[in-house]
Short mmCIF file of N, CA and C in Angstrom, two decimals:
data_model
loop_
_atom_site.label_atom_id
_atom_site.label_comp_id
_atom_site.label_asym_id
_atom_site.label_seq_id
_atom_site.Cartn_x
_atom_site.Cartn_y
_atom_site.Cartn_z
N MET A 239 -71.21 68.51 -37.85
CA MET A 239 -71.87 69.76 -37.64
C MET A 239 -73.22 69.71 -38.33
N LYS A 240 -74.16 70.45 -37.74
CA LYS A 240 -75.52 70.51 -38.27
C LYS A 240 -75.90 71.97 -38.53
N ALA A 241 -76.80 72.14 -39.47
CA ALA A 241 -77.39 73.45 -39.70
C ALA A 241 -78.91 73.21 -39.82
N THR A 242 -79.63 74.12 -39.17
CA THR A 242 -81.10 74.15 -39.31
C THR A 242 -81.48 75.39 -40.01
N VAL A 243 -82.21 75.28 -41.09
CA VAL A 243 -82.66 76.43 -41.87
C VAL A 243 -84.20 76.58 -41.67
N HIS A 244 -84.56 77.74 -41.19
CA HIS A 244 -86.00 78.04 -41.01
C HIS A 244 -86.43 78.96 -42.15
N VAL A 245 -87.38 78.55 -42.93
CA VAL A 245 -87.82 79.29 -44.09
C VAL A 245 -89.28 79.74 -43.84
N MET A 246 -89.59 81.00 -44.03
CA MET A 246 -90.92 81.54 -43.84
C MET A 246 -91.25 82.49 -44.95
N LEU A 247 -92.56 82.58 -45.28
CA LEU A 247 -92.96 83.59 -46.24
C LEU A 247 -92.75 84.98 -45.65
N LYS A 248 -92.37 85.91 -46.53
CA LYS A 248 -92.14 87.27 -46.07
C LYS A 248 -93.46 87.92 -45.64
N THR A 249 -93.37 88.91 -44.76
CA THR A 249 -94.52 89.65 -44.36
C THR A 249 -95.19 90.27 -45.61
N GLY A 250 -96.49 90.16 -45.68
CA GLY A 250 -97.24 90.71 -46.80
C GLY A 250 -97.52 89.72 -47.92
N VAL A 251 -96.84 88.57 -47.91
CA VAL A 251 -97.11 87.54 -48.87
C VAL A 251 -98.22 86.63 -48.33
N LEU A 252 -99.28 86.42 -49.13
CA LEU A 252 -100.40 85.60 -48.69
C LEU A 252 -99.96 84.21 -48.37
N ASP A 253 -100.51 83.61 -47.35
CA ASP A 253 -100.16 82.26 -46.86
C ASP A 253 -101.41 81.41 -46.84
N PRO A 254 -101.81 80.83 -47.97
CA PRO A 254 -103.05 80.03 -47.97
C PRO A 254 -102.98 78.81 -47.07
N GLN A 255 -101.83 78.21 -46.94
CA GLN A 255 -101.72 77.04 -46.04
C GLN A 255 -101.91 77.46 -44.60
N GLY A 256 -101.33 78.61 -44.24
CA GLY A 256 -101.54 79.12 -42.89
C GLY A 256 -103.02 79.43 -42.61
N GLU A 257 -103.68 79.99 -43.59
CA GLU A 257 -105.12 80.26 -43.45
C GLU A 257 -105.92 78.97 -43.30
N ALA A 258 -105.56 77.95 -44.05
CA ALA A 258 -106.24 76.66 -43.92
C ALA A 258 -106.09 76.09 -42.53
N VAL A 259 -104.85 76.20 -41.97
CA VAL A 259 -104.62 75.72 -40.62
C VAL A 259 -105.45 76.50 -39.58
N ARG A 260 -105.46 77.84 -39.80
CA ARG A 260 -106.27 78.72 -38.87
C ARG A 260 -107.71 78.31 -38.91
N HIS A 261 -108.27 78.10 -40.08
CA HIS A 261 -109.69 77.70 -40.17
C HIS A 261 -109.93 76.37 -39.54
N ALA A 262 -109.03 75.41 -39.76
CA ALA A 262 -109.17 74.05 -39.19
C ALA A 262 -109.07 74.13 -37.67
N LEU A 263 -108.21 74.91 -37.11
CA LEU A 263 -108.11 75.07 -35.66
C LEU A 263 -109.44 75.63 -35.11
N GLY A 264 -110.00 76.64 -35.77
CA GLY A 264 -111.30 77.18 -35.36
C GLY A 264 -112.39 76.13 -35.38
N ALA A 265 -112.36 75.29 -36.42
CA ALA A 265 -113.39 74.21 -36.54
C ALA A 265 -113.24 73.17 -35.42
N LEU A 266 -112.02 73.07 -34.89
CA LEU A 266 -111.77 72.12 -33.78
C LEU A 266 -112.01 72.75 -32.43
N GLY A 267 -112.45 74.03 -32.42
CA GLY A 267 -112.74 74.66 -31.15
C GLY A 267 -111.65 75.53 -30.58
N PHE A 268 -110.55 75.72 -31.28
CA PHE A 268 -109.46 76.59 -30.83
C PHE A 268 -109.70 77.98 -31.39
N ASP A 269 -110.57 78.76 -30.70
CA ASP A 269 -111.00 80.03 -31.19
C ASP A 269 -110.03 81.17 -30.95
N GLY A 270 -109.00 80.94 -30.20
CA GLY A 270 -108.06 82.03 -29.81
C GLY A 270 -106.98 82.30 -30.85
N VAL A 271 -106.97 81.57 -31.95
CA VAL A 271 -105.93 81.76 -32.97
C VAL A 271 -106.40 82.77 -34.01
N GLU A 272 -105.70 83.90 -34.08
CA GLU A 272 -106.11 84.92 -35.00
C GLU A 272 -105.32 84.91 -36.33
N GLY A 273 -104.21 84.24 -36.33
CA GLY A 273 -103.41 84.15 -37.58
C GLY A 273 -102.40 83.01 -37.49
N VAL A 274 -102.11 82.40 -38.63
CA VAL A 274 -101.12 81.38 -38.73
C VAL A 274 -100.23 81.61 -39.92
N ARG A 275 -98.90 81.52 -39.75
CA ARG A 275 -97.95 81.57 -40.82
C ARG A 275 -97.29 80.20 -40.85
N GLN A 276 -97.26 79.54 -42.01
CA GLN A 276 -96.64 78.24 -42.08
C GLN A 276 -95.32 78.35 -42.82
N GLY A 277 -94.33 77.62 -42.38
CA GLY A 277 -93.03 77.63 -43.05
C GLY A 277 -92.49 76.22 -43.13
N LYS A 278 -91.19 76.14 -43.31
CA LYS A 278 -90.57 74.83 -43.37
C LYS A 278 -89.24 74.88 -42.62
N VAL A 279 -88.82 73.75 -42.13
CA VAL A 279 -87.52 73.57 -41.43
C VAL A 279 -86.72 72.57 -42.25
N ILE A 280 -85.49 72.89 -42.56
CA ILE A 280 -84.60 71.99 -43.28
C ILE A 280 -83.38 71.73 -42.37
N GLU A 281 -83.15 70.48 -42.10
CA GLU A 281 -81.96 70.11 -41.28
C GLU A 281 -80.91 69.54 -42.18
N LEU A 282 -79.72 70.09 -42.04
CA LEU A 282 -78.57 69.65 -42.87
C LEU A 282 -77.51 69.09 -42.00
N ASP A 283 -77.02 67.88 -42.31
CA ASP A 283 -75.80 67.31 -41.71
C ASP A 283 -74.66 67.71 -42.59
N LEU A 284 -73.70 68.46 -42.02
CA LEU A 284 -72.65 69.04 -42.81
C LEU A 284 -71.31 68.42 -42.58
N ALA A 285 -70.52 68.34 -43.64
CA ALA A 285 -69.14 67.82 -43.54
C ALA A 285 -68.30 68.87 -42.80
N ASP A 286 -67.26 68.42 -42.13
CA ASP A 286 -66.32 69.32 -41.49
C ASP A 286 -65.82 70.36 -42.51
N GLY A 287 -65.74 71.59 -42.08
CA GLY A 287 -65.25 72.63 -42.94
C GLY A 287 -66.30 73.38 -43.68
N THR A 288 -67.54 72.91 -43.64
CA THR A 288 -68.63 73.63 -44.23
C THR A 288 -69.00 74.82 -43.34
N SER A 289 -69.01 76.01 -43.93
CA SER A 289 -69.20 77.23 -43.16
C SER A 289 -70.63 77.72 -43.22
N GLU A 290 -70.95 78.67 -42.35
CA GLU A 290 -72.25 79.29 -42.42
C GLU A 290 -72.44 80.02 -43.74
N ALA A 291 -71.35 80.56 -44.28
CA ALA A 291 -71.45 81.23 -45.59
C ALA A 291 -71.83 80.22 -46.68
N ASP A 292 -71.37 78.98 -46.59
CA ASP A 292 -71.73 77.92 -47.51
C ASP A 292 -73.23 77.62 -47.40
N VAL A 293 -73.76 77.55 -46.19
CA VAL A 293 -75.17 77.26 -45.99
C VAL A 293 -75.98 78.45 -46.48
N THR A 294 -75.53 79.66 -46.24
CA THR A 294 -76.24 80.84 -46.77
C THR A 294 -76.31 80.78 -48.31
N ALA A 295 -75.23 80.41 -48.93
CA ALA A 295 -75.21 80.26 -50.41
C ALA A 295 -76.25 79.18 -50.87
N MET A 296 -76.31 78.09 -50.08
CA MET A 296 -77.31 77.06 -50.37
C MET A 296 -78.72 77.63 -50.32
N CYS A 297 -78.99 78.44 -49.31
CA CYS A 297 -80.29 79.05 -49.14
C CYS A 297 -80.61 79.98 -50.29
N GLU A 298 -79.65 80.78 -50.67
CA GLU A 298 -79.85 81.78 -51.69
C GLU A 298 -80.09 81.11 -53.07
N LYS A 299 -79.48 79.94 -53.30
CA LYS A 299 -79.56 79.30 -54.61
C LYS A 299 -80.62 78.26 -54.71
N LEU A 300 -81.05 77.63 -53.61
CA LEU A 300 -81.98 76.53 -53.68
C LEU A 300 -82.98 76.41 -52.58
N LEU A 301 -82.59 76.54 -51.31
CA LEU A 301 -83.44 76.17 -50.20
C LEU A 301 -84.55 77.16 -49.93
N ALA A 302 -84.39 78.40 -50.34
CA ALA A 302 -85.41 79.44 -50.11
C ALA A 302 -85.64 80.24 -51.38
N ASN A 303 -86.89 80.56 -51.68
CA ASN A 303 -87.20 81.49 -52.77
C ASN A 303 -87.11 82.88 -52.20
N THR A 304 -86.00 83.54 -52.34
CA THR A 304 -85.75 84.80 -51.62
C THR A 304 -86.62 85.95 -52.13
N VAL A 305 -87.36 85.75 -53.18
CA VAL A 305 -88.29 86.80 -53.63
C VAL A 305 -89.46 86.90 -52.66
N ILE A 306 -89.93 85.73 -52.19
CA ILE A 306 -91.12 85.70 -51.33
C ILE A 306 -90.88 85.10 -49.97
N GLU A 307 -89.67 84.52 -49.74
CA GLU A 307 -89.34 83.89 -48.45
C GLU A 307 -88.14 84.49 -47.81
N SER A 308 -88.15 84.48 -46.48
CA SER A 308 -86.96 84.81 -45.70
C SER A 308 -86.49 83.55 -45.01
N TYR A 309 -85.27 83.55 -44.53
CA TYR A 309 -84.75 82.37 -43.88
C TYR A 309 -83.80 82.79 -42.74
N ARG A 310 -83.61 81.84 -41.83
CA ARG A 310 -82.69 82.00 -40.73
C ARG A 310 -81.91 80.71 -40.60
N VAL A 311 -80.62 80.81 -40.40
CA VAL A 311 -79.73 79.64 -40.32
C VAL A 311 -79.25 79.53 -38.86
N ASP A 312 -79.39 78.36 -38.25
CA ASP A 312 -78.82 78.07 -36.93
C ASP A 312 -77.82 76.94 -37.11
N MET A 313 -76.57 77.23 -36.74
CA MET A 313 -75.48 76.26 -36.83
C MET A 313 -75.21 75.66 -35.46
N THR A 314 -75.12 74.33 -35.39
CA THR A 314 -74.79 73.67 -34.17
C THR A 314 -73.68 72.67 -34.32
#
């Protein structure tokens, strides 16, 4: 089983990396981009019996800083 964890900064939290990407895209001639939010994707290969609740606990304790980040878990 696999889990994919998508971690993003919460709305209202400044994203300097996203701003750097937006400026770089503009410098390359991509003028239609008004905003960029950058996040991370974590792919986990899970042992049989690992539940979504286990992955949520992993996110809450280590994979995401829940003060400034939100996350979404996709189990496959």
